[in-house]
Short mmCIF file of C-alpha atoms and ligand atoms in Angstrom, two decimals:
data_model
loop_
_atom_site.label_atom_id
_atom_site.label_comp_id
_atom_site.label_asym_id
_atom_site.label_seq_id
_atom_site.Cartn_x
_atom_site.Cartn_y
_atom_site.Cartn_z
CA UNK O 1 196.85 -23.35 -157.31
CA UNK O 2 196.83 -20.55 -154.25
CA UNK O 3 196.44 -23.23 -150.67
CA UNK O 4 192.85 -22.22 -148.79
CA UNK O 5 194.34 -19.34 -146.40
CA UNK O 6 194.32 -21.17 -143.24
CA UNK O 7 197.43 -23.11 -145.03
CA UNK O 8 200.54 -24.72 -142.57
CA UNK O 9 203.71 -24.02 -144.24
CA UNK O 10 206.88 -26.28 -143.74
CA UNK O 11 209.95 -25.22 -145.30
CA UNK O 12 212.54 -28.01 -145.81
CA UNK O 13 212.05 -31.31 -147.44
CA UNK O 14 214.56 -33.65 -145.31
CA UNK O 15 213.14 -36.38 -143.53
CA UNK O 16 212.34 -33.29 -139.55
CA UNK O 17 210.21 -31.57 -142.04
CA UNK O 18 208.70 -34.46 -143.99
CA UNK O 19 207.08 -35.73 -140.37
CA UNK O 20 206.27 -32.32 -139.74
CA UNK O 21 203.85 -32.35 -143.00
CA UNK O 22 202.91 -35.46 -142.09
CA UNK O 23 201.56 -34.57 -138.45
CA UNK O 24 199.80 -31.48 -139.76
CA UNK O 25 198.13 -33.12 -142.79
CA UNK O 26 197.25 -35.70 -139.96
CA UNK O 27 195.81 -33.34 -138.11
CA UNK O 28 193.42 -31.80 -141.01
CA UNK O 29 195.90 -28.93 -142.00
CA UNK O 30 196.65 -28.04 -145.75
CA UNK O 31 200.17 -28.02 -146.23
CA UNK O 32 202.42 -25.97 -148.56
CA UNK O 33 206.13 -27.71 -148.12
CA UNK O 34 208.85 -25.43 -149.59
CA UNK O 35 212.23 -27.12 -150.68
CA UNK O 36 214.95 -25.03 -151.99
CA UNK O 37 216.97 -27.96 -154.50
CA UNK O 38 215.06 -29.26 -157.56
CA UNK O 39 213.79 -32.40 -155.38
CA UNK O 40 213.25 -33.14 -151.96
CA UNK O 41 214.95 -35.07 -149.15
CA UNK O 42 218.81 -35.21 -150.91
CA UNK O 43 220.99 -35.69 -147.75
CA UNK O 44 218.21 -38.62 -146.46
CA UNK O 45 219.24 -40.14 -150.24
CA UNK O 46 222.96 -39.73 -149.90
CA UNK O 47 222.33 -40.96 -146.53
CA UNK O 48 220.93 -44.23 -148.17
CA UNK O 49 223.98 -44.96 -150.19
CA UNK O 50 226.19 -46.39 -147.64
CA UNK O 51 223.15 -48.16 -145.91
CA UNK O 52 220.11 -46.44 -144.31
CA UNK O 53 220.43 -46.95 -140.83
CA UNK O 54 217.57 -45.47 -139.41
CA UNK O 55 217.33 -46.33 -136.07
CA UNK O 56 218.83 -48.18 -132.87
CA UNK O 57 217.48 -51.43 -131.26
CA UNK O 58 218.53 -50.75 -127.74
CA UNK O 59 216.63 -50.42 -124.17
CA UNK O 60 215.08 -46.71 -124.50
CA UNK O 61 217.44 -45.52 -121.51
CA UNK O 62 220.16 -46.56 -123.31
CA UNK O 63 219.07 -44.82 -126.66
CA UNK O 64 218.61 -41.55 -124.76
CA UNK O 65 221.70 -41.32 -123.19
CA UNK O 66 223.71 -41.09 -126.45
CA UNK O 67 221.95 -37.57 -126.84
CA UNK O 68 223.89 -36.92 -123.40
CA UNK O 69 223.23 -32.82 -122.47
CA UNK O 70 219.93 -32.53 -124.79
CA UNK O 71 218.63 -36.24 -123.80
CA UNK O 72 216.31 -34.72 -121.23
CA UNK O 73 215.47 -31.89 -123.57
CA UNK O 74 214.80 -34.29 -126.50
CA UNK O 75 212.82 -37.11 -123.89
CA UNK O 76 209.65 -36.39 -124.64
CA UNK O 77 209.79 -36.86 -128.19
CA UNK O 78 211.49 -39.41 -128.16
CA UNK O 79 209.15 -40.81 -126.12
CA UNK O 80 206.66 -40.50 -128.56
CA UNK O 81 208.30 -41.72 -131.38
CA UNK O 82 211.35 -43.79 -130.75
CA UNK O 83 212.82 -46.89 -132.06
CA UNK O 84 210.37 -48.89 -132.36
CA UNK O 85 207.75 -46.11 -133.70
CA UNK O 86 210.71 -45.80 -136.27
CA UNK O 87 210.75 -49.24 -137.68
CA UNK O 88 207.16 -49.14 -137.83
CA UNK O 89 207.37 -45.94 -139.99
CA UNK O 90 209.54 -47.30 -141.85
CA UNK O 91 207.42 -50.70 -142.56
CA UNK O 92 204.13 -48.90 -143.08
CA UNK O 93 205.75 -47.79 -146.29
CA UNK O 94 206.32 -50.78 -147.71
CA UNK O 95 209.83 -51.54 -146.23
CA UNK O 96 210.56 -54.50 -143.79
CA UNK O 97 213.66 -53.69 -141.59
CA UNK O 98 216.04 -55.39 -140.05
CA UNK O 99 218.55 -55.68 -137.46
CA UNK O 100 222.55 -55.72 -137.91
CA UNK O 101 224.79 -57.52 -135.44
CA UNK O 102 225.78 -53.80 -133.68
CA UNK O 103 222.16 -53.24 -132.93
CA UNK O 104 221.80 -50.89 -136.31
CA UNK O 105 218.37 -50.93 -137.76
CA UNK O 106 218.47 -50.77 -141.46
CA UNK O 107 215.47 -51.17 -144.45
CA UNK O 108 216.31 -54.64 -145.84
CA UNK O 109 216.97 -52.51 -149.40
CA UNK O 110 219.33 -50.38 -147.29
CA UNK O 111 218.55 -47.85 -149.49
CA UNK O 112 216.27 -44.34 -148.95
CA UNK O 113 214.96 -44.24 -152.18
CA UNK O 114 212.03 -46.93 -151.90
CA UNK O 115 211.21 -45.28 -148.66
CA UNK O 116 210.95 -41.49 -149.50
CA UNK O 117 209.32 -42.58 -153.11
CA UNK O 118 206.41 -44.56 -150.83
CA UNK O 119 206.82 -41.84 -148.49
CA UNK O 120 205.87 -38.64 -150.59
CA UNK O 121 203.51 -40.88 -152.73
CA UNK O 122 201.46 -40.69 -149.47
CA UNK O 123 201.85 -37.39 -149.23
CA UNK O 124 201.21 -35.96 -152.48
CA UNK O 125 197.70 -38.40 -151.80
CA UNK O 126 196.61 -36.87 -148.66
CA UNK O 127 197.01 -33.58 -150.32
CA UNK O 128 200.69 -32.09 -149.88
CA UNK O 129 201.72 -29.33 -152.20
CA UNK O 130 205.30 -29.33 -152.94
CA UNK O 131 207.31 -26.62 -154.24
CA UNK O 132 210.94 -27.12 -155.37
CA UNK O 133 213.63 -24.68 -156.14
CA UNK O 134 212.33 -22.29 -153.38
CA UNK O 135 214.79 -20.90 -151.66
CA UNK O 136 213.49 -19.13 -148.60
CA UNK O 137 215.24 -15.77 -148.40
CA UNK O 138 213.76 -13.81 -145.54
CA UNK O 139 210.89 -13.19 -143.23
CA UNK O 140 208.94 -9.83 -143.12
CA UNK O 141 205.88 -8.74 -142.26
CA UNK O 142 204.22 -9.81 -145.31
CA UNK O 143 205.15 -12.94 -144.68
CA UNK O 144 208.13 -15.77 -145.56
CA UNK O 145 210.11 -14.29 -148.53
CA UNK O 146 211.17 -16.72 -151.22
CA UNK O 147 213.49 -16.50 -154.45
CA UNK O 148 212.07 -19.16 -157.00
CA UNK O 149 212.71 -19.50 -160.78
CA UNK O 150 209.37 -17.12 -161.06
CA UNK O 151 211.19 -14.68 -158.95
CA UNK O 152 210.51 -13.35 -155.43
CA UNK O 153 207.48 -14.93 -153.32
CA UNK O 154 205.78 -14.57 -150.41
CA UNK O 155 203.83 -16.81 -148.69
CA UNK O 156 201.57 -15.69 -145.20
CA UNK O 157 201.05 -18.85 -143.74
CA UNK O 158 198.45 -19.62 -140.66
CA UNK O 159 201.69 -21.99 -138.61
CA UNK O 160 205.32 -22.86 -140.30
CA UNK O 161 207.28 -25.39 -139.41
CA UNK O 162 211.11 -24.68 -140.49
CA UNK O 163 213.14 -28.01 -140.67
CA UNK O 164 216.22 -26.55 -142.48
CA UNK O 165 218.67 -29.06 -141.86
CA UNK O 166 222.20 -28.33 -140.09
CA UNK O 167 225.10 -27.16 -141.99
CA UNK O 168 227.34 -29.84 -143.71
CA UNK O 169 227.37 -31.45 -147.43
CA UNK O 170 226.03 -27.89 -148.64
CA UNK O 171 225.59 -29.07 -151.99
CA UNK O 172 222.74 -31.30 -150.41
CA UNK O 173 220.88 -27.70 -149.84
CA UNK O 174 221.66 -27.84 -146.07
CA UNK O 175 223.51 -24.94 -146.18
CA UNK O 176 223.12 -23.24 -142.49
CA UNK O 177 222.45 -19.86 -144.55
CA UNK O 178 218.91 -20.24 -142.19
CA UNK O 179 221.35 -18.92 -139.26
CA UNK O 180 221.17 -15.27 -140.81
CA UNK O 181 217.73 -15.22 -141.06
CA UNK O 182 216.75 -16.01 -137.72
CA UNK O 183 219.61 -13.89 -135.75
CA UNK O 184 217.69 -10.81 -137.40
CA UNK O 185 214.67 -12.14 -135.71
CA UNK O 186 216.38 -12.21 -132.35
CA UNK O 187 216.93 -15.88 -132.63
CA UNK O 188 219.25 -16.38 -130.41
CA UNK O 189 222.08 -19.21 -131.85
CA UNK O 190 224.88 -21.57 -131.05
CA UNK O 191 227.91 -21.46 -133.66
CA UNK O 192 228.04 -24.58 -135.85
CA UNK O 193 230.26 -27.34 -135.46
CA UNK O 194 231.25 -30.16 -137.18
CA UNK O 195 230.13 -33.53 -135.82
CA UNK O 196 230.71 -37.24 -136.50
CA UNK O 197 233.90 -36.11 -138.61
CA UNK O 198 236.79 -36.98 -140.01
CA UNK O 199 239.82 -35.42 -138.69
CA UNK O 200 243.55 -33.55 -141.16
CA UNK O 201 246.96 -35.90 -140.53
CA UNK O 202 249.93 -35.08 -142.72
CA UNK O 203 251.15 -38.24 -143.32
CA UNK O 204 254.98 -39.22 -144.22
CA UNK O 205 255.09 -40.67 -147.69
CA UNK O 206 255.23 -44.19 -146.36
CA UNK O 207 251.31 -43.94 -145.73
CA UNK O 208 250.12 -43.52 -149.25
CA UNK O 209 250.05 -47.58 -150.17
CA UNK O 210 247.72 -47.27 -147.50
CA UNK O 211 245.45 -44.76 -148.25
CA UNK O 212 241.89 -45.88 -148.57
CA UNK O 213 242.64 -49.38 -146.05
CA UNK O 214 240.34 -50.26 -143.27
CA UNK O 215 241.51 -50.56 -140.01
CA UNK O 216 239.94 -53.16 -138.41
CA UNK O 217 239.59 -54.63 -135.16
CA UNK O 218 241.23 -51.87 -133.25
CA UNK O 219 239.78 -49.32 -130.30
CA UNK O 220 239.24 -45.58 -130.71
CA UNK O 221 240.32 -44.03 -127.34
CA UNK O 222 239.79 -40.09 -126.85
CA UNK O 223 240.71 -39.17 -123.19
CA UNK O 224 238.14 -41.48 -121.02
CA UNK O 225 236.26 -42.86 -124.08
CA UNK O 226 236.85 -45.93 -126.08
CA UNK O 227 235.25 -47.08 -128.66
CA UNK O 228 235.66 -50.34 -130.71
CA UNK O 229 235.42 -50.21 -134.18
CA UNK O 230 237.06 -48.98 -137.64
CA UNK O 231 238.89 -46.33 -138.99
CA UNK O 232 240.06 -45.61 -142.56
CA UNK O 233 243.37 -44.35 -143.61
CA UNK O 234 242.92 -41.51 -146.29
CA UNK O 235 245.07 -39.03 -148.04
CA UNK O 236 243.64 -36.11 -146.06
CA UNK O 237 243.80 -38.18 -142.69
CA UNK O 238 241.57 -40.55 -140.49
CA UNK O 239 237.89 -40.91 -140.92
CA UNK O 240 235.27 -43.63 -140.60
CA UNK O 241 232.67 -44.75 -138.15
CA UNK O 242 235.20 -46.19 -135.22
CA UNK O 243 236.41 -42.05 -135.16
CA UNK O 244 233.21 -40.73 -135.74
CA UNK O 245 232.15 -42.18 -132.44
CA UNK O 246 234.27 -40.14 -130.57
CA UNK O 247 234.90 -37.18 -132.50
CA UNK O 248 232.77 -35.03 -130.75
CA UNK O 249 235.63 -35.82 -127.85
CA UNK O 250 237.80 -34.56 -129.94
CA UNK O 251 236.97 -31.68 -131.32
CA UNK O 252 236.37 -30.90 -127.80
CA UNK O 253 240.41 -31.21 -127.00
CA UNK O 254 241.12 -34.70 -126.04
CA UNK O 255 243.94 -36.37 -128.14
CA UNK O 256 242.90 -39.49 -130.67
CA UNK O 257 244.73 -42.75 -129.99
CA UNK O 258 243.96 -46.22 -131.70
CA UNK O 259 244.85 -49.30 -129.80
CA UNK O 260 245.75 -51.66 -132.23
CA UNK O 261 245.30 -54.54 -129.04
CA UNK O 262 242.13 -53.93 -127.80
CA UNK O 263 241.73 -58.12 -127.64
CA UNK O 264 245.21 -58.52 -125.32
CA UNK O 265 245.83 -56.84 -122.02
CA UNK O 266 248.95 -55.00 -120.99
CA UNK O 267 250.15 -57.47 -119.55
CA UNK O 268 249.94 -60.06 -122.45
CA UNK O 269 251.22 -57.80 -124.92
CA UNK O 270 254.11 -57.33 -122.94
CA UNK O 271 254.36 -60.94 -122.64
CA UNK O 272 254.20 -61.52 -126.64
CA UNK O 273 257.02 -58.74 -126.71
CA UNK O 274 259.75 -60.25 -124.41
CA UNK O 275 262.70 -62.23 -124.97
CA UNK O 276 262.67 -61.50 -128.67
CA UNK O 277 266.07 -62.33 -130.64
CA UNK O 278 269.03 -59.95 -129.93
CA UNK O 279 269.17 -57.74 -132.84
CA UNK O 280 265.83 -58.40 -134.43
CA UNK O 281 264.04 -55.42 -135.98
CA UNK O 282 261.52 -53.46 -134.82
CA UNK O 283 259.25 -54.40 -137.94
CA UNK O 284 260.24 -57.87 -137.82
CA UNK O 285 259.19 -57.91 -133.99
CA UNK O 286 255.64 -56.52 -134.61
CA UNK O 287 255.33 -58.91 -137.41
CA UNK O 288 256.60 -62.01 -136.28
CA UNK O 289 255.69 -61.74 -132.42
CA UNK O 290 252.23 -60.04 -132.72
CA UNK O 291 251.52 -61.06 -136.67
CA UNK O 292 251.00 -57.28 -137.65
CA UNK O 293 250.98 -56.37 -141.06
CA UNK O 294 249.18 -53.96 -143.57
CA UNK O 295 247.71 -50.60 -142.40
CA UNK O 296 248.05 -51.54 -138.79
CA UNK O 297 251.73 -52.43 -139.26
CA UNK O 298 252.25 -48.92 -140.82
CA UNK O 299 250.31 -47.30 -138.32
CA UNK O 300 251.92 -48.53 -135.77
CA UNK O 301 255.76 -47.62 -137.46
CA UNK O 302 254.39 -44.48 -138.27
CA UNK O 303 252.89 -43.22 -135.03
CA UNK O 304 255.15 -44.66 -132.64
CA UNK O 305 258.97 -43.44 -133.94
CA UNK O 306 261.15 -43.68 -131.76
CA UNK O 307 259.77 -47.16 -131.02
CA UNK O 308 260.72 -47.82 -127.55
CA UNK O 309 263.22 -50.67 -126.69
CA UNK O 310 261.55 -51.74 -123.36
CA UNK O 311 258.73 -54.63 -123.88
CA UNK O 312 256.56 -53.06 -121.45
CA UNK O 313 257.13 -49.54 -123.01
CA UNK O 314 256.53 -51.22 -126.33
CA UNK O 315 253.23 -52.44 -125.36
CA UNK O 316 251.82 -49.37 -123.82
CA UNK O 317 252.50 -47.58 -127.15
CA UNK O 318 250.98 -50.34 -129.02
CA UNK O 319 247.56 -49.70 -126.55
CA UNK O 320 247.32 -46.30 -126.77
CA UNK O 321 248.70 -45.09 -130.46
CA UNK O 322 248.90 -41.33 -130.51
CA UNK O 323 247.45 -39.95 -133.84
CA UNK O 324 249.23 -36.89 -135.09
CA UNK O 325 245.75 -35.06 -136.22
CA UNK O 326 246.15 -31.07 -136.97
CA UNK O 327 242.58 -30.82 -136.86
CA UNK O 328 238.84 -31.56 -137.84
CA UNK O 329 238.32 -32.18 -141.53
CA UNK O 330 235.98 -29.13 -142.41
CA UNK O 331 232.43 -28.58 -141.27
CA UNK O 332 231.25 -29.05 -144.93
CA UNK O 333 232.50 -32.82 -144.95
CA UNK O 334 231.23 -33.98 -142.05
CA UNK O 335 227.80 -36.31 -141.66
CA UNK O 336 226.31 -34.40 -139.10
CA UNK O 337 227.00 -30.48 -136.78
CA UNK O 338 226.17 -29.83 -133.73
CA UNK O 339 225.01 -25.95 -132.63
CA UNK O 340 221.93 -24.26 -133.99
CA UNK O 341 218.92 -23.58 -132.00
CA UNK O 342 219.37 -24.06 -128.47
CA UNK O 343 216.13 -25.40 -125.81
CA UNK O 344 216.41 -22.08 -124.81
CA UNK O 345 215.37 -19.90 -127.87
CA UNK O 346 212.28 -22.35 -128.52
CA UNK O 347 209.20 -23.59 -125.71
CA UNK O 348 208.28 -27.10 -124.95
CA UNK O 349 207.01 -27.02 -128.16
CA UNK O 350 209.55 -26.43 -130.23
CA UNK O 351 208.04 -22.71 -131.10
CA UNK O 352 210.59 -20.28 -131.79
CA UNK O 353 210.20 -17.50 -128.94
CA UNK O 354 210.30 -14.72 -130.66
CA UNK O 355 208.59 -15.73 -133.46
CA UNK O 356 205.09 -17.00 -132.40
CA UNK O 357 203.73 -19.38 -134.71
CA UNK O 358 207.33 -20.56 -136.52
CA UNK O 359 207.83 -24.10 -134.95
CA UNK O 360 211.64 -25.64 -135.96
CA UNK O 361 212.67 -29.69 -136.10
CA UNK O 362 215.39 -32.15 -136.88
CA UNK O 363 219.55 -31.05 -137.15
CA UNK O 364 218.86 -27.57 -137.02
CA UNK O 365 218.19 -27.72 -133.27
CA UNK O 366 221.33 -27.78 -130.97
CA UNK O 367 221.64 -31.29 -129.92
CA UNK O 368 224.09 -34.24 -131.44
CA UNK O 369 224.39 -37.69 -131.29
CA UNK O 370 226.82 -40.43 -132.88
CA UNK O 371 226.24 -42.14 -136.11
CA UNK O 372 224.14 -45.33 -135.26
CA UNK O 373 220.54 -44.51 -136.52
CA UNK O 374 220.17 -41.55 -133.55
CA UNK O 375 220.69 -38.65 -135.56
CA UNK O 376 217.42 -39.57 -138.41
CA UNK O 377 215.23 -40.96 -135.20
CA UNK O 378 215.37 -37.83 -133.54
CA UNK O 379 215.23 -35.76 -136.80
CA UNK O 380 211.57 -37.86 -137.05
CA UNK O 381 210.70 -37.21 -133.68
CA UNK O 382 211.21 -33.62 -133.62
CA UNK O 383 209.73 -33.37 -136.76
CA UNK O 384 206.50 -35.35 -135.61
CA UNK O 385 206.41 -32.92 -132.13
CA UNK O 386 206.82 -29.71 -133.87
CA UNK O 387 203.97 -30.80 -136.62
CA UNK O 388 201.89 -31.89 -134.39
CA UNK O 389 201.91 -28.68 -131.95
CA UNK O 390 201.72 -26.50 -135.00
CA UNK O 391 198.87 -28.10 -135.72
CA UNK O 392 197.72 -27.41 -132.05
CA UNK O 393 198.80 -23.71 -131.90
CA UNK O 394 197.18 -23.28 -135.50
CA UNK O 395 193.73 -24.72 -133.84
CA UNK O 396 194.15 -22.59 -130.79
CA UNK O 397 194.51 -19.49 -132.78
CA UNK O 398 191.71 -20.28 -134.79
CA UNK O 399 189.30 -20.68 -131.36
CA UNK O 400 190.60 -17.37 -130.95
CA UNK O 401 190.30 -15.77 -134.10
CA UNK O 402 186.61 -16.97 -134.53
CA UNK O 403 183.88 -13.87 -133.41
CA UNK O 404 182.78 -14.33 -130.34
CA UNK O 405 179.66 -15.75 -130.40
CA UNK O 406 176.42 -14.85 -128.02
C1 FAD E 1 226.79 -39.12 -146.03
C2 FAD E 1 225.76 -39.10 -144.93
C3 FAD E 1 225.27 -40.29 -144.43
C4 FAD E 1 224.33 -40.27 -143.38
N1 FAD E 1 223.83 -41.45 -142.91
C5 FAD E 1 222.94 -41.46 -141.90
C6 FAD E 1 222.39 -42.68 -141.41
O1 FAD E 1 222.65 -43.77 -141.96
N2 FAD E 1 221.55 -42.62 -140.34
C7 FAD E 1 221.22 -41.44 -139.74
O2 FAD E 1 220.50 -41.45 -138.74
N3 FAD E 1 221.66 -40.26 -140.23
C8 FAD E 1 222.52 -40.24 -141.28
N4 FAD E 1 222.98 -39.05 -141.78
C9 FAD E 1 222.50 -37.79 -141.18
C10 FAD E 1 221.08 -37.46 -141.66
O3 FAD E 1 221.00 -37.59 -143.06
C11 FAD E 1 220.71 -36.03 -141.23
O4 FAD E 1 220.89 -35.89 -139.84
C12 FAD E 1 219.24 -35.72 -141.59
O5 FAD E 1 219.04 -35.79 -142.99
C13 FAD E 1 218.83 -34.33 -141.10
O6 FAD E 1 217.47 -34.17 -141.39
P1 FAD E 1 216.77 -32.74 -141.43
O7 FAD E 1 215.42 -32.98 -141.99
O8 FAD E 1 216.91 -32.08 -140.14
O9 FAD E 1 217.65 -31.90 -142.46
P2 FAD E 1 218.07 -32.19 -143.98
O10 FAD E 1 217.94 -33.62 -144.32
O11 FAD E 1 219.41 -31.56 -144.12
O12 FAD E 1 216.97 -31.39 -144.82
C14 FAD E 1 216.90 -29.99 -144.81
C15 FAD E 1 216.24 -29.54 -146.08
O13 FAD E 1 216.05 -28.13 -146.05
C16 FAD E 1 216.37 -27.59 -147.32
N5 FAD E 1 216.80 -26.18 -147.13
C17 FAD E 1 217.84 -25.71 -146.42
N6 FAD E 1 217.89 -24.36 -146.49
C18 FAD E 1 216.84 -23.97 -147.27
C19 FAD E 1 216.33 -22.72 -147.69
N7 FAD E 1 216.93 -21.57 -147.34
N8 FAD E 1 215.21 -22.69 -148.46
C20 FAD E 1 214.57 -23.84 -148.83
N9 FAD E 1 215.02 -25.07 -148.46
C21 FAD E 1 216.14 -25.14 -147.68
C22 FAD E 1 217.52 -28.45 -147.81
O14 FAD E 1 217.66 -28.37 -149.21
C23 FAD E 1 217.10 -29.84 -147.32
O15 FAD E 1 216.34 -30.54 -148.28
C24 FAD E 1 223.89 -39.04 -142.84
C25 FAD E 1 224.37 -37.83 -143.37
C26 FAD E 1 225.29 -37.86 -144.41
C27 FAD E 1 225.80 -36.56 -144.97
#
């Protein structure tokens, strides 16, 4: 069925672009959502596998500040639809949240699934056309260009809304290849990075019986920032949420050390390392004086050869473990990327400049935040702003397309 011509178009089915169709079906639109993989919303599923977190419960200044240089930028919207507009979302569809010890806000299912099936079933009721295994291919001036199964498309849309994800976990159909497109429409872009990543250590062959352990109750430290929490030993290196948290430090050139202490001062450890038997090993002293065994014992023997002799000495390496990484695990594995649109290619608006009419949302802008429910609130709040001034600009332009009258 051809949409009535004054049709909004959103391309991208993650959960920026699902708001967006949301806001302009709100706002009386008809909506045409393109999705280039055989079903919508796949990274918002995978996302669901280790436990939706969807939001934050935290004061709102708080909250902001984890977006650091695009928290003013991203304020308003925010503003508008924020934690607690999140959990509400989230229970209008039929799924009651709740709150985790850290302040995480999760759907007691902790899975996306029932969410985005309730989700689109609302939707597809209030009129959404969805078309899958679009790929959108180009813009001209007949329009958005598309490569489906039924061969090349295009669509002329009244407003779009693009909400084409960042550019990590590919296979998801966030592929970046967007980037192209809109640098031949004068789009001005930031390179992608990789964000809340893992990062490459070559370990020795003593690691492997290790590979796949937690590290628990230790402190991520990258230059000024420390962050408690855990870390996972794998074959390819160090990942997990404690390094996520400051991996944007990181891959920004501060060195990764792990404090395997964070609960003892200096001064105690030191304490706990004096006056040990003449003789005694260096792995007997970390087990029997400070009880360290398993992936932290290894750690430690790994990352700290030559082990100093001095207690004091001892100690400080024990605080601040120096990592050996080579490098961030590639963009492709990582849960989030920075780069992409900056504030100052689109308006308040979130329209593209140069392309009047094309409004963009969620991970494709250039902003970033930690893991911790940020990065899906503010992929719902962009997504909500941009629908909802498409839907403006789209009224606006149809004042002014409208004959004058006498
Ligand atoms: C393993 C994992 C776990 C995560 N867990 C969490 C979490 O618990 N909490 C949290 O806040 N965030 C989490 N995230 C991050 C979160 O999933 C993303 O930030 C969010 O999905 C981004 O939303 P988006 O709508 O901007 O883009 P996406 O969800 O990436 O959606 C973009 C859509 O556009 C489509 N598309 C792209 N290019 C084209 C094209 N050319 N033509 C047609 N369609 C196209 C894609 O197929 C995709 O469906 C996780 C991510 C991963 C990988």
């Amino acid at each position: 069925m051809m949409p009535d011509a004054a049709y909004a178009l959103v391309i991208g089915a993650g959960p920026a672009g699902l708001m967006a169709a949301d806001a302009l079906l709100q706002a009386g639109l008809s909506v045409v959502m393109i999705e280039g993989k055989p079903s919508p919303a796949r990274k918002f599923l995978m996302a669901g596998k280790s436990g939706l977190n969807i939001t934050k419960d935290e004061g709102f200044d708080t909250f902001l500040a984890q977006y650091t240089d695009a928290a003013e930028w991203l304020r308003p919207m925010l503003t508008a639809f924020g934690p607690e507009q999140v959990k509400d979302w989230a229970i209008r569809h039929g799924q009651q949240v709740f709150t985790g010890s850290s302040g995480r806000v999760f759907p007691k299912s902790l899975k996306s699934s029932p969410l985005l099936r309730a989700w689109l079933q609302d939707l597809g009721h209030r009129g959404l056309e969805l078309r899958t295994r679009w790929r959108w291919a180009g813009l001209g001036d007949d329009g958005f260009r598309f490569d489906t199964p039924d061969g090349p498309q295009t669509l002329s849309p009244k407003v779009t809304v693009l909400a084409l994800g960042g550019a990590s976990w590919a296979r998801l159909g966030s592929d970046g290849t967007w980037a192209d497109i809109l640098a031949r429409h004068d789009v001005p872009l930031t390179p992608f990075q990789p964000a809340n990543m893992g990062f490459c250590v070559d370990w020795s062959p003593y690691m492997a019986a290790h590979f796949g352990a937690p590290l628990k109750s230790i402190a991520l430290i990258a230059g000024k920032h420390s962050h408690r929490g855990e870390a996972v030993i794998s074959r390819r290196g160090i990942e997990g949420g404690g390094i996520y948290a400051v991996s944007r430090h990181i891959r920004d050139g501060a060195a990764l050390g792990i404090d395997l202490f964070p609960n003892m001062d200096l001064a105690q450890l030191t304490a706990r390392l004096s006056n040990r038997p003449k003789g005694e090993s260096t792995t007997n002293t970390l087990r029997k004086a400070l009880k360290l065994s398993g992936a932290r014992l290894a750690l430690a023997l790994e990352c700290a050869r030559p082990f100093p002799t001095d207690p004091q000495a001892r100690a400080r390496t024990l605080k601040q473990l120096t990592i050996p990484i080579t490098g961030p695990r590639p963009m492709d594995e990582a849960i989030s990327t920075a780069g992409g649109i900056p504030q100052a290619a689109i308006t308040d608006d979130l329209m593209l400049r140069t392309l009047p009419g094309v409004f963009v949302a969620g991970e494709m802008l250039d902003w970033e935040a930690p893991t911790g429910g940020y990065l899906m609130t503010a992929c719902l709040a962009t997504g909500l702003w941009a629908g909802r001034k498409a839907a403006e600009w789209s009224d606006h332009k149809s004042g002014q397309d409208k004959p004058a009258t006498a």
